[in-house]
Coordinates of C-alpha atoms and ligand atoms in Angstrom, one line a residue:
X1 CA -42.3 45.6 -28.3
X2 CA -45.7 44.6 -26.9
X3 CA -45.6 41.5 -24.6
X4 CA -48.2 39.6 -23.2
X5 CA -46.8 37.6 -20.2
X6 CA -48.8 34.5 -19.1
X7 CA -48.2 33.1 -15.9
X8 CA -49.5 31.5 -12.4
X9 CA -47.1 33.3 -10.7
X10 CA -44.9 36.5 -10.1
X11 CA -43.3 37.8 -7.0
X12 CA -44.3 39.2 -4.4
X13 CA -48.1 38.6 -4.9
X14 CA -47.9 35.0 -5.7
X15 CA -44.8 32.7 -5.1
X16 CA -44.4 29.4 -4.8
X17 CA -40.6 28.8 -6.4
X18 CA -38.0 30.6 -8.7
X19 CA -40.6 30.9 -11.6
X20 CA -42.1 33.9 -9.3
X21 CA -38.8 35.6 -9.5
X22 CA -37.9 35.3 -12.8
X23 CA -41.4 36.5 -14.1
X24 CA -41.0 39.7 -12.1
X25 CA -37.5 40.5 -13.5
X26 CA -38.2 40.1 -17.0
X27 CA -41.2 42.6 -16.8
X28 CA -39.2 45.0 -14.8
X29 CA -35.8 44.8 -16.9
X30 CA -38.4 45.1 -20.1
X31 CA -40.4 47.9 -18.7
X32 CA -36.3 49.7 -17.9
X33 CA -34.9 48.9 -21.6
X34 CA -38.1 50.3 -23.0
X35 CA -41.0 47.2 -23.8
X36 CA -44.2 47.1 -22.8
X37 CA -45.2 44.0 -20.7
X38 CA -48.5 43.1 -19.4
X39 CA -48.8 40.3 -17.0
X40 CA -52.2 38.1 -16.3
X41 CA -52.2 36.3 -13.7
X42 CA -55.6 34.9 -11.5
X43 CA -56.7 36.3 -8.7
X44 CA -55.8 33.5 -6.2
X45 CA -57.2 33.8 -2.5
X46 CA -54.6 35.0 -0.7
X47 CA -53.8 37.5 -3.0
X48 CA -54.5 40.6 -0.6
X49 CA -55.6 43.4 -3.1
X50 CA -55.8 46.4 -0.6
X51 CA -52.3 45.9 0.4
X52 CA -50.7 45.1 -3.2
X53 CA -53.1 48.3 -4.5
X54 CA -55.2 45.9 -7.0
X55 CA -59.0 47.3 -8.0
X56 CA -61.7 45.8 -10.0
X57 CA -62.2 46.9 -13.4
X58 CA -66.0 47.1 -15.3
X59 CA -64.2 44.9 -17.6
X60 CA -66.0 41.5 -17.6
X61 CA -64.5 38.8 -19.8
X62 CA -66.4 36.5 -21.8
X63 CA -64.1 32.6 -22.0
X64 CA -65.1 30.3 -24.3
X65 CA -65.1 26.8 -22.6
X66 CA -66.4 24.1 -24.2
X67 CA -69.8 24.4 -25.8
X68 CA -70.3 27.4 -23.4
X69 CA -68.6 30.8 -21.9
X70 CA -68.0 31.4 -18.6
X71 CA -67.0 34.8 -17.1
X72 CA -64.2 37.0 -15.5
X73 CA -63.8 40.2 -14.2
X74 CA -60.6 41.8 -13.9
X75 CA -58.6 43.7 -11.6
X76 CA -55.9 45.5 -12.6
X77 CA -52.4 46.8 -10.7
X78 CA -48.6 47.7 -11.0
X79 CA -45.9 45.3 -10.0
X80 CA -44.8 47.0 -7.0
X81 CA -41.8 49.4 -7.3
X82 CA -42.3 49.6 -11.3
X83 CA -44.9 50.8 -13.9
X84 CA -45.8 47.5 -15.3
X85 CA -49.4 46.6 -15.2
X86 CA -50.9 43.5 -13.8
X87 CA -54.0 41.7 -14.7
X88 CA -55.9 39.6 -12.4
X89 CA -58.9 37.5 -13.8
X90 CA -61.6 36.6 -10.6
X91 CA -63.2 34.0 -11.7
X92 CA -64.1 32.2 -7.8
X93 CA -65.1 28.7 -8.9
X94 CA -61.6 28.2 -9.9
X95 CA -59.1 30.9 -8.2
X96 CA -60.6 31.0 -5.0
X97 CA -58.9 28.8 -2.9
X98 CA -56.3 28.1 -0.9
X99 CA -52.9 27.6 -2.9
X100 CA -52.1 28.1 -6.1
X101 CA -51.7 24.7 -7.8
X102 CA -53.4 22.2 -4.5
X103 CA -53.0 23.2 -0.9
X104 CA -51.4 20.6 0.0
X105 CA -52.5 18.1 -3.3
X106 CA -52.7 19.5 -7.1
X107 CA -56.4 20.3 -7.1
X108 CA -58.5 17.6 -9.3
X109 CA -59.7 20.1 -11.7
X110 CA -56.0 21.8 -12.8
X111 CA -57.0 20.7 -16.5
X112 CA -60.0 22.9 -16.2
X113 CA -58.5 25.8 -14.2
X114 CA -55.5 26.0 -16.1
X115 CA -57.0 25.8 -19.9
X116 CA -59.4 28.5 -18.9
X117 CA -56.9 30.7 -17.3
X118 CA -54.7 30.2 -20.4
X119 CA -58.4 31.2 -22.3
X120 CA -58.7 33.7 -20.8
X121 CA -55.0 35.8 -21.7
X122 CA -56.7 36.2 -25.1
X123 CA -60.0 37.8 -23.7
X124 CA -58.0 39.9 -21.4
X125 CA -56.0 41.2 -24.1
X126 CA -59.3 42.1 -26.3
X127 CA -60.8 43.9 -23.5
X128 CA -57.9 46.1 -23.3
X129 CA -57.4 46.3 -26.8
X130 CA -53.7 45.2 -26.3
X131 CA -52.2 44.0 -29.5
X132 CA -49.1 42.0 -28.6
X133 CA -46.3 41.5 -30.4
X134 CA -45.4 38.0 -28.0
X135 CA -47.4 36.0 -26.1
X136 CA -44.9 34.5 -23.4
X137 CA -45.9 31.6 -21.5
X138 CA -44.4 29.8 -18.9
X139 CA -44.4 25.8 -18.0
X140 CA -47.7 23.8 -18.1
X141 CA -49.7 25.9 -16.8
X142 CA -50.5 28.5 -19.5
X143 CA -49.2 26.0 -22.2
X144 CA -52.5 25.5 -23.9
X145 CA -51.9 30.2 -24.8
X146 CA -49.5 28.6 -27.7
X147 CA -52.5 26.6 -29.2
X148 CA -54.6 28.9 -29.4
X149 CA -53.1 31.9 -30.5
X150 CA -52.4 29.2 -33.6
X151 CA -55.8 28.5 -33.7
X152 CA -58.7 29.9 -32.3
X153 CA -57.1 33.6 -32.5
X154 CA -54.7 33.2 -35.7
X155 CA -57.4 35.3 -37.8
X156 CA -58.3 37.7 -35.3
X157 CA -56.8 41.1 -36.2
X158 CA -55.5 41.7 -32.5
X159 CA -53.3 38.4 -32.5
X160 CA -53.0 37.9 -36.7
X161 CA -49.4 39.1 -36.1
X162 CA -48.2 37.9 -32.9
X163 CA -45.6 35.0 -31.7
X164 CA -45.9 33.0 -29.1
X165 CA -42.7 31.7 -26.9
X166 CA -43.1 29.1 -24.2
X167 CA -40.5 29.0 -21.7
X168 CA -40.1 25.7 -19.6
X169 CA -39.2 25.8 -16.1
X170 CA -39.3 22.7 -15.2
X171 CA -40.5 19.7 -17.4
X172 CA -40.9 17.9 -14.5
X173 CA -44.7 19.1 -14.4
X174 CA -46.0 18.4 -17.5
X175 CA -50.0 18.9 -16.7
X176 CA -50.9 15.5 -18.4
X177 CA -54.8 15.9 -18.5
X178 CA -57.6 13.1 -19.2
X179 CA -58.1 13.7 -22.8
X180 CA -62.1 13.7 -23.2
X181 CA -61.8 16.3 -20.3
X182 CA -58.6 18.4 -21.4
X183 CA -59.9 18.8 -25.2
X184 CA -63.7 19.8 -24.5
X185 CA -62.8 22.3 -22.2
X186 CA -60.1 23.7 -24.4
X187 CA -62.9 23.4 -27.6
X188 CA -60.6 21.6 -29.4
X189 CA -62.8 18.3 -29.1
X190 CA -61.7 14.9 -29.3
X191 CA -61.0 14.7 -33.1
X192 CA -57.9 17.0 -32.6
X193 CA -56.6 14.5 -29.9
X194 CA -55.0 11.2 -31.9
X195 CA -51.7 9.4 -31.5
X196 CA -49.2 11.5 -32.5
X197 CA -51.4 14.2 -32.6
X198 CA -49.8 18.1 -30.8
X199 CA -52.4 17.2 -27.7
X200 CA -51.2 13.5 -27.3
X201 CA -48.6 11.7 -25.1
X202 CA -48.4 8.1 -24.2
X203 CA -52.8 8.4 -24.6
X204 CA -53.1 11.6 -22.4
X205 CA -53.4 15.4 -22.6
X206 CA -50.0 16.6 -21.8
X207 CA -49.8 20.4 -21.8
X208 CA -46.1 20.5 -22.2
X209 CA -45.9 18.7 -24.8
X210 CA -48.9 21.1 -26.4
X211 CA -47.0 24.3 -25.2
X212 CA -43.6 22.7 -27.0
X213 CA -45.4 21.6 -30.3
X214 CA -47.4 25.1 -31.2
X215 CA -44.8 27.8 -29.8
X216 CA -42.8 29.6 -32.2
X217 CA -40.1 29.6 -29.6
X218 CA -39.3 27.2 -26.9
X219 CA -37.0 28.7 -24.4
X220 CA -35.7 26.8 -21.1
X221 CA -33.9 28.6 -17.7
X222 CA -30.1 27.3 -18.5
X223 CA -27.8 26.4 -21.6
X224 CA -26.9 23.3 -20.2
X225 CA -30.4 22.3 -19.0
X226 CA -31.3 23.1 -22.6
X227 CA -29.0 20.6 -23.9
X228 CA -29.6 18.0 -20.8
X229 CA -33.4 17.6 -21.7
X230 CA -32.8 16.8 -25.1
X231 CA -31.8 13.2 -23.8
X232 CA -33.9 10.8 -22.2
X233 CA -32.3 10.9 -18.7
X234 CA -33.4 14.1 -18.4
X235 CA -36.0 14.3 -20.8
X236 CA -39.0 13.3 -18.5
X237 CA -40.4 11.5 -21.2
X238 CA -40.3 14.1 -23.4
X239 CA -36.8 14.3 -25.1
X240 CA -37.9 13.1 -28.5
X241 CA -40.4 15.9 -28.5
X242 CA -38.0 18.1 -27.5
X243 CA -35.4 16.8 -30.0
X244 CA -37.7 17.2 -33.1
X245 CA -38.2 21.0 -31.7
X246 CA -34.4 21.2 -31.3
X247 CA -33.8 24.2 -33.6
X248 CA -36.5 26.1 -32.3
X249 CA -35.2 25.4 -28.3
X250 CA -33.1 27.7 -26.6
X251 CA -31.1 27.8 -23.1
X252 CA -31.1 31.4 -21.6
X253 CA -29.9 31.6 -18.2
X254 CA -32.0 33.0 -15.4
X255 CA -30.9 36.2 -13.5
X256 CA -30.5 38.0 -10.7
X257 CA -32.4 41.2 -9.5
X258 CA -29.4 43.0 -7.8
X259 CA -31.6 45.7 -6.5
X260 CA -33.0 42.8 -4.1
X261 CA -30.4 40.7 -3.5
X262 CA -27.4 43.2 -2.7
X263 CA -25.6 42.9 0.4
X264 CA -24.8 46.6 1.0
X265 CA -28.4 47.2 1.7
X266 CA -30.0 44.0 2.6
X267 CA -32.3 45.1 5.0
X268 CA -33.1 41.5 6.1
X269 CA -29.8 40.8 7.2
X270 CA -28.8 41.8 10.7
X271 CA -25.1 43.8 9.1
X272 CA -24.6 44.8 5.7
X273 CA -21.6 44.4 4.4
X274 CA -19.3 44.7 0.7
X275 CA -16.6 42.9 -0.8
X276 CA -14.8 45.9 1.3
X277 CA -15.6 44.1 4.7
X278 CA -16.6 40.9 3.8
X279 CA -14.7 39.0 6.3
X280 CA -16.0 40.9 9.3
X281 CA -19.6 41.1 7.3
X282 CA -20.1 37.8 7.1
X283 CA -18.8 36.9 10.8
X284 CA -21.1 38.9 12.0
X285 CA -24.0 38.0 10.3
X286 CA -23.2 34.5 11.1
X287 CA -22.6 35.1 15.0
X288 CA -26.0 37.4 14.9
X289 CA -27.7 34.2 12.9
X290 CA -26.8 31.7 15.4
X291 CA -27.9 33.3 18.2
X292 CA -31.0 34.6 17.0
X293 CA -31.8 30.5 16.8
X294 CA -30.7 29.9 20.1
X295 CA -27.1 28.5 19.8
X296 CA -25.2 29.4 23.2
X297 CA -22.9 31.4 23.0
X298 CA -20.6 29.3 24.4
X299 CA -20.6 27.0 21.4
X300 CA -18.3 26.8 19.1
X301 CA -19.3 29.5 16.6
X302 CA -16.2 28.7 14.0
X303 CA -17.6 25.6 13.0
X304 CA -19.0 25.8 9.4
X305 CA -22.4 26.9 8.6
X306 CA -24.5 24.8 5.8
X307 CA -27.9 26.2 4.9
X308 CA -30.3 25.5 2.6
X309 CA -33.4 27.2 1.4
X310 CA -35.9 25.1 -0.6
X311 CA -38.9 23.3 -1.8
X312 CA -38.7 19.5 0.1
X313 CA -39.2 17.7 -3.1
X314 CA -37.1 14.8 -4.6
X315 CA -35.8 17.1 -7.4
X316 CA -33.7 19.3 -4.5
X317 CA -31.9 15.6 -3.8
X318 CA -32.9 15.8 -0.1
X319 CA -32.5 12.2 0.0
X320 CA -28.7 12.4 -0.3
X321 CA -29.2 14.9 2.9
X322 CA -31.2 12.4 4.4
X323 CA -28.7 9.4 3.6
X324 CA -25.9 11.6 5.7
X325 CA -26.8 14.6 7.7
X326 CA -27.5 12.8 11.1
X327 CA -24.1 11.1 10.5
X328 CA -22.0 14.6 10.4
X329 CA -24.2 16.6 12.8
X330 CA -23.0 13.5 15.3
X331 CA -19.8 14.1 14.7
X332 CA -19.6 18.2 14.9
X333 CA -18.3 18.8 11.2
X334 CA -20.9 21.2 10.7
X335 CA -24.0 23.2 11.5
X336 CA -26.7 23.3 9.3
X337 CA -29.6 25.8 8.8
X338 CA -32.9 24.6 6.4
X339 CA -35.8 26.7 5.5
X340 CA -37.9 24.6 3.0
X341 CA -41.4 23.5 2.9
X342 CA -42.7 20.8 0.9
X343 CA -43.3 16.6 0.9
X344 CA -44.7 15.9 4.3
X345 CA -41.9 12.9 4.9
X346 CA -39.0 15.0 4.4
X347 CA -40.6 17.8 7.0
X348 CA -40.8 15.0 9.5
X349 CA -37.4 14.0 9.2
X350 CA -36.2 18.1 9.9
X351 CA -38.6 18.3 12.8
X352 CA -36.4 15.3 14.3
X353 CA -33.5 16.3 13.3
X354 CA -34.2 19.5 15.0
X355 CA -35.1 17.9 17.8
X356 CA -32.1 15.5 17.6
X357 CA -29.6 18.4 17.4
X358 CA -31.2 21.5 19.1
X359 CA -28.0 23.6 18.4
X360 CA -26.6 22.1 15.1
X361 CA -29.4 21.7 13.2
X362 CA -31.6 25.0 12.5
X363 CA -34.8 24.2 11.0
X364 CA -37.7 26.6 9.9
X365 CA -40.7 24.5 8.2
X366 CA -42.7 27.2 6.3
X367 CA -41.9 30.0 4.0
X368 CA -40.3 33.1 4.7
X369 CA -38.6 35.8 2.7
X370 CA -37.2 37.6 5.0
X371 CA -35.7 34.3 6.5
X372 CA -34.4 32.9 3.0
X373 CA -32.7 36.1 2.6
X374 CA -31.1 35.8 6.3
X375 CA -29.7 31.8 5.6
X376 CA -28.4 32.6 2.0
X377 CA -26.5 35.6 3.8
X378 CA -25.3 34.3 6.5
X379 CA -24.4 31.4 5.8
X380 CA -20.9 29.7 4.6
X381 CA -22.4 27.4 2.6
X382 CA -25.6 26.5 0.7
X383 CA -26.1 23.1 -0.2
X384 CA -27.2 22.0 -3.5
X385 CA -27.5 18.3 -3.8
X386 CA -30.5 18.5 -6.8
X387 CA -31.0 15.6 -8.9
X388 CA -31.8 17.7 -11.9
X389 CA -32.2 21.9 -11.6
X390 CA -33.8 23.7 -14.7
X391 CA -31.4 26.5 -13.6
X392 CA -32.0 27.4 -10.0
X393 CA -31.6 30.8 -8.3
X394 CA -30.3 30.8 -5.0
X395 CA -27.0 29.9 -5.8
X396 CA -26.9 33.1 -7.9
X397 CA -28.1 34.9 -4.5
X398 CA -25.6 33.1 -2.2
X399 CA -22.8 34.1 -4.3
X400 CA -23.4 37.7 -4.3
X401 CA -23.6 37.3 -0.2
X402 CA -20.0 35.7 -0.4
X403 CA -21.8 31.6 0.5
X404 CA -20.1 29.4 -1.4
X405 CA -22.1 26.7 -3.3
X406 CA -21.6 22.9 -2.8
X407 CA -23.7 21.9 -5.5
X408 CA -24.8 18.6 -8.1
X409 CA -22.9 19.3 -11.5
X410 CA -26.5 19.6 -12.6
X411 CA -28.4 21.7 -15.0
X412 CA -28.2 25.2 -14.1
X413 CA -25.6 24.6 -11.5
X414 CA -23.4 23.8 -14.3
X415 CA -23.9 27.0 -16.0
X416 CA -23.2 29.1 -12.5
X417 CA -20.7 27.0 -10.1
X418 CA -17.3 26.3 -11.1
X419 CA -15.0 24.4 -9.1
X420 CA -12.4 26.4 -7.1
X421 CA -9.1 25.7 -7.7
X422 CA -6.4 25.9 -5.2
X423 CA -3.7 26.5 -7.7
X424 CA -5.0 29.2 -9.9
X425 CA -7.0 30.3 -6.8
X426 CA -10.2 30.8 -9.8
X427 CA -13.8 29.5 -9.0
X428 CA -16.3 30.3 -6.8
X429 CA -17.8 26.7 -5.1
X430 CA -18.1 23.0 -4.5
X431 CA -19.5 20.2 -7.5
X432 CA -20.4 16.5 -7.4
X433 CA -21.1 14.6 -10.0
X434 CA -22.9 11.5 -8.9
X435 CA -26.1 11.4 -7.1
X436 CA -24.8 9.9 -4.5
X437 CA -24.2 10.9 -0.6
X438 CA -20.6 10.0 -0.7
X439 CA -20.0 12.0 -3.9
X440 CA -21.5 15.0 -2.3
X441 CA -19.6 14.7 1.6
X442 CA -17.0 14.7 -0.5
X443 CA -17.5 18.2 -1.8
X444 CA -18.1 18.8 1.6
X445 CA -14.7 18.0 2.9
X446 CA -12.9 19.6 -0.2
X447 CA -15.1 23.0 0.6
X448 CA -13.6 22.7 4.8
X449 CA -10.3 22.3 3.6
X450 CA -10.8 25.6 1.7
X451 CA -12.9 27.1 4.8
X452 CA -10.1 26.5 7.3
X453 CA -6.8 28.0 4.6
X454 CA -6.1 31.1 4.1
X455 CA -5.7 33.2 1.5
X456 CA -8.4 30.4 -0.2
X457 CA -11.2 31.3 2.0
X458 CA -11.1 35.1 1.1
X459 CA -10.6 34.3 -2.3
X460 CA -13.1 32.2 -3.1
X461 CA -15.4 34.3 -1.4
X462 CA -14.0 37.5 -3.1
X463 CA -14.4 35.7 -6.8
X464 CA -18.3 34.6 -5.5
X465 CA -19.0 38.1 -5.0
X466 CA -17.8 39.4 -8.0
X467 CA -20.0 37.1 -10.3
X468 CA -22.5 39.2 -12.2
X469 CA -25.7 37.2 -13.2
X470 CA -27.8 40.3 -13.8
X471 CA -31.1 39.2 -14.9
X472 CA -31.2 42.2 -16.8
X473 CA -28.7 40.0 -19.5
X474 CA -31.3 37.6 -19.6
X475 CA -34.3 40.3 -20.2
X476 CA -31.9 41.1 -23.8
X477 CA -31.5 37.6 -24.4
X478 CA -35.5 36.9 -24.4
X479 CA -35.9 40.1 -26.6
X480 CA -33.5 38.2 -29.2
X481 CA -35.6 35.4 -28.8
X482 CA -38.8 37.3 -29.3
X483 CA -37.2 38.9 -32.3
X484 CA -36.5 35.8 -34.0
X485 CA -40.1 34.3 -33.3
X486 CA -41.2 37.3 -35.1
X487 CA -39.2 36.7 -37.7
X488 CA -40.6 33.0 -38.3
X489 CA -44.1 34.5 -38.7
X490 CA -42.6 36.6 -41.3
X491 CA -41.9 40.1 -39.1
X492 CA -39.2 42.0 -38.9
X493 CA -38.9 44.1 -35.6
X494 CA -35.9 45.8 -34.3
X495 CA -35.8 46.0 -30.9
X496 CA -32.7 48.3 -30.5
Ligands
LIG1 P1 -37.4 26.2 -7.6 O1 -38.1 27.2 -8.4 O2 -37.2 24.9 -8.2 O3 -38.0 26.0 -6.2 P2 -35.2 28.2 -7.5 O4 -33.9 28.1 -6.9 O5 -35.3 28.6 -8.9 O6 -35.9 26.8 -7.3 O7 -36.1 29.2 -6.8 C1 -36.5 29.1 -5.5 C2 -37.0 30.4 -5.0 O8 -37.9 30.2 -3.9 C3 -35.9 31.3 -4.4 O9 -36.2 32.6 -4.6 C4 -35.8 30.9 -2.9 O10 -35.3 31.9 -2.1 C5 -37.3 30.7 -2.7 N1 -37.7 29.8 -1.6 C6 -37.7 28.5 -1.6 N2 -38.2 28.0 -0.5 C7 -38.5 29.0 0.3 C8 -39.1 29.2 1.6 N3 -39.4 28.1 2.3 N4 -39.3 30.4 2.1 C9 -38.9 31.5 1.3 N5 -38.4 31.4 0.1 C10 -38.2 30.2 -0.4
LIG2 C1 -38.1 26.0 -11.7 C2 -36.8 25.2 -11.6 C3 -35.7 26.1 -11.1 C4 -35.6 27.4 -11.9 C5 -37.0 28.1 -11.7 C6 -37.0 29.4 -12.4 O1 -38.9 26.0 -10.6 O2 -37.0 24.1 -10.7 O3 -34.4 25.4 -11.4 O4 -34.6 28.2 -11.4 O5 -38.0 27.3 -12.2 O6 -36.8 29.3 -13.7

């Protein structure tokens, strides 16, 4: 199958949350089971090109925007480690800054970048003279792709027979545009954009909603978020949308690239270990972890280690850590270890509670892989407190590195996290089911009680590790999907 993948992000070459991970292991498990994927992405300014191996192309693109066309060159490059090809469209005015959505603020003009990026997947595939089977798209950003391919592009012999699947992330970010803006820059003009029309929410542009409305396919990242957003507690305003799409909406669970998160050869953490020596494995990562953040080692290097890597938003429930964290670093029940970046009030409160607690309370403001990859592996714990997760991935990671979730019974947590019981010895972490701090320190004791009994501790830690989320199960589960978008446009494709 052909497969055009849309998207503002992919890791390594530009990250800013689990949607970059995800992206790269689809395109790499399609590339291994025999699909052809080409990515488009823009060509942000921090991509570095020399060191990721990107070159320009002669291949200029011509956009349609409004009553006018505005240009694009593009560069093209592998995925590192794999064969599949990456576009980058350079178009300055709009990619050439600092972040990839606002550095620190969305930028004012996301409408405009955004429709023209998702413009500009079309032109890209022309130039090439790729003919896709799919057009997959991914949240907000590149939600306007499913619009046009039914529009603009239905007639054109390179897209005549191709589906489109949008897969939400988070619905959270819906990209809700000024309308006189949003629909001449996407040529659709303001007659298209009426209540109740595809384009229109509550009197705005919302891009989710147009991504939902036109795709073929809808996909989200977990069963149960699948299920959760079709109600209005979770629905961010969009559950009756969502509900009147319901047959066409799927939940398939994100993965895990095992080749990059793998214990036995890990090279950011300071021991590799396997399910063979985990209990030695883990102490010593710990012990190595604490001291390469300064803890003394005269400190008591048995109490329980909490970490957390994460974006400092609202949705991670940082306000429950907030609420209680000073409270039981006071009294010694545990140390804690945050990486996370994000919402400048939230930062502040780390830097004093770093300050606060020099050797209890870890903190590293900024983003760092190689970091990330030391906290989920060394830890005991990662904490999970979300108020709603799409799916989330680094629960998946922390499991394979023997951390034991404490997480929200939320969303994608639900799909991954069960309970450990002390009777069947079965499970692999820690739920709460109230957004509340009490609700989650209670998790928190239950989890210490299992930390400080053996045979529990090995146990759970032994059933953690053994949990496969291979994200190449979700790269087959996508190609069903695809298959049966085809079929609703009157295709039949095997993919075997
Ligand atoms: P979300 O996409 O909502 O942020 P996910 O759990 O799906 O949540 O994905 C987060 C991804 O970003 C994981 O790969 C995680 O390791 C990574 N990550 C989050 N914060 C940081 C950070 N400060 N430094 C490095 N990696 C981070
Ligand atoms: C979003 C969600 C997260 C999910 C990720 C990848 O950022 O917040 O839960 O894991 O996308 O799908």
């Amino acid at each position: 199958m052909n497969i055009l993948v849309a998207t503002a992000e992919i890791s390594p070459i530009a990250k800013a949350g689990g949607l970059a991970d995800i992206v790269r292991y689809l395109s790499l498990y399609w590339e291994k089971l025999g699909h052809k994927s080409i990515v488009v992405l823009p060509k942000y300014q921090f991509i570095d090109c020399n060191y990721w191996g990107f070159k320009p192309t002669d291949l200029i693109l011509y956009v349609p925007i409004s009553h006018w066309v505005e240009f694009a060159r593009l560069w093209e490059g592998k995925l590192p480690d794999t064969n599949v090809s990456i576009y980058l469209v350079e178009n300055n005015d709009y990619f050439s800054r600092l972040g990839i959505y606002g550095e620190p603020e969305e930028y004012h003009d996301n409408d405009r970048r955004f429709i023209f990026f998702s413009r500009s997947i079309f032109e890209t595939a022309k130039a090439l003279k790729f003919k896709p089977d799919i057009i997959h798209s991914h949240d907000y950003h590149t939600a306007f792709t499913m619009a046009f391919l039914k529009s603009q592009y239905r007639y054109d012999p390179l897209f005549s027979s191709t589906a489109g699947v949008y897969t939400i992330h988070n619905l959270a970010y819906q990209g809700i545009f000024d309308p006189t803006r949003a629909m001449e820059f996407s040529t659709f003009g303001m007659k298209e954009f009426y209540p109740g029309s595809w384009f229109e929410h509550n009197g705005l542009v919302n891009s989710m909603k147009v991504g939902i409305m036109f795709a073929d396919k809808i996909t989200t990242v977990s069963p149960n978020y699948a299920d959760e957003i079709r109600n209005p507690y979770f629905g961010e305003g969009l559950s009756n949308v969502l509900s009147l799409r319901g047959a066409d909406l799927i939940g398939i669970l994100n993965g895990v690239n095992y080749d990059e998160w793998n214990p036995e050869n890990d090279q950011n953490l300071f021991f590799n270990f396997s399910i063979k020596n985990l209990i030695e494995g883990k102490k010593n990562n710990k012990i190595e972890f604490l001291r390469s953040f300064g803890v003394p080692p005269d400190e008591n290097y048995e109490l329980p280690l909490i970490g957390s890597v994460t974006r400092l938003t609202e949705q991670k429930g940082i306000d429950l850590l907030l609420y209680c964290l000073e409270t039981h670093l006071e009294n010694n029940w545990f140390r804690f270890a945050l990486l996370g970046s994000g919402e400048r009030k939230y930062e502040d409160y780390f830097h004093y509670l770093q300050w606060k607690f020099p050797t209890k309370a870890l903190v590293h403001l900024g983003y760092s892989n190689t970091l990330a990859h030391r906290i989920i592996g060394c830890s005991d714990f990662l904490i999970l407190p979300s108020r709603f997760e799409p799916c989330g991935l680094t629960q998946m990671y922390a499991l394979r590195y023997a951390t034991i979730p404490i997480a929200r019974y939320t969303g994608g947590f639900v799909n991954t996290v069960e309970e450990y019981n002390p009777i069947t010895m079965e499970g692999t972490g820690f739920t709460f089911y109230q957004y509340n701090a009490h609700d989650m320190s209670y998790a928190i004791s239950r989890a210490f009680q299992i930390y400080n009994q053996e045979p529990h501790w090995t146990q759970i830690r032994k059933n953690a590790m053994l949990k496969n989320f291979s994200a190449e199960n979700s790269a087959k589960e996508y190609l069903k999907v695809f298959q049966w978008a085809l079929e609703k446009i009157g295709r039949k494709v095997d993919i075997e």
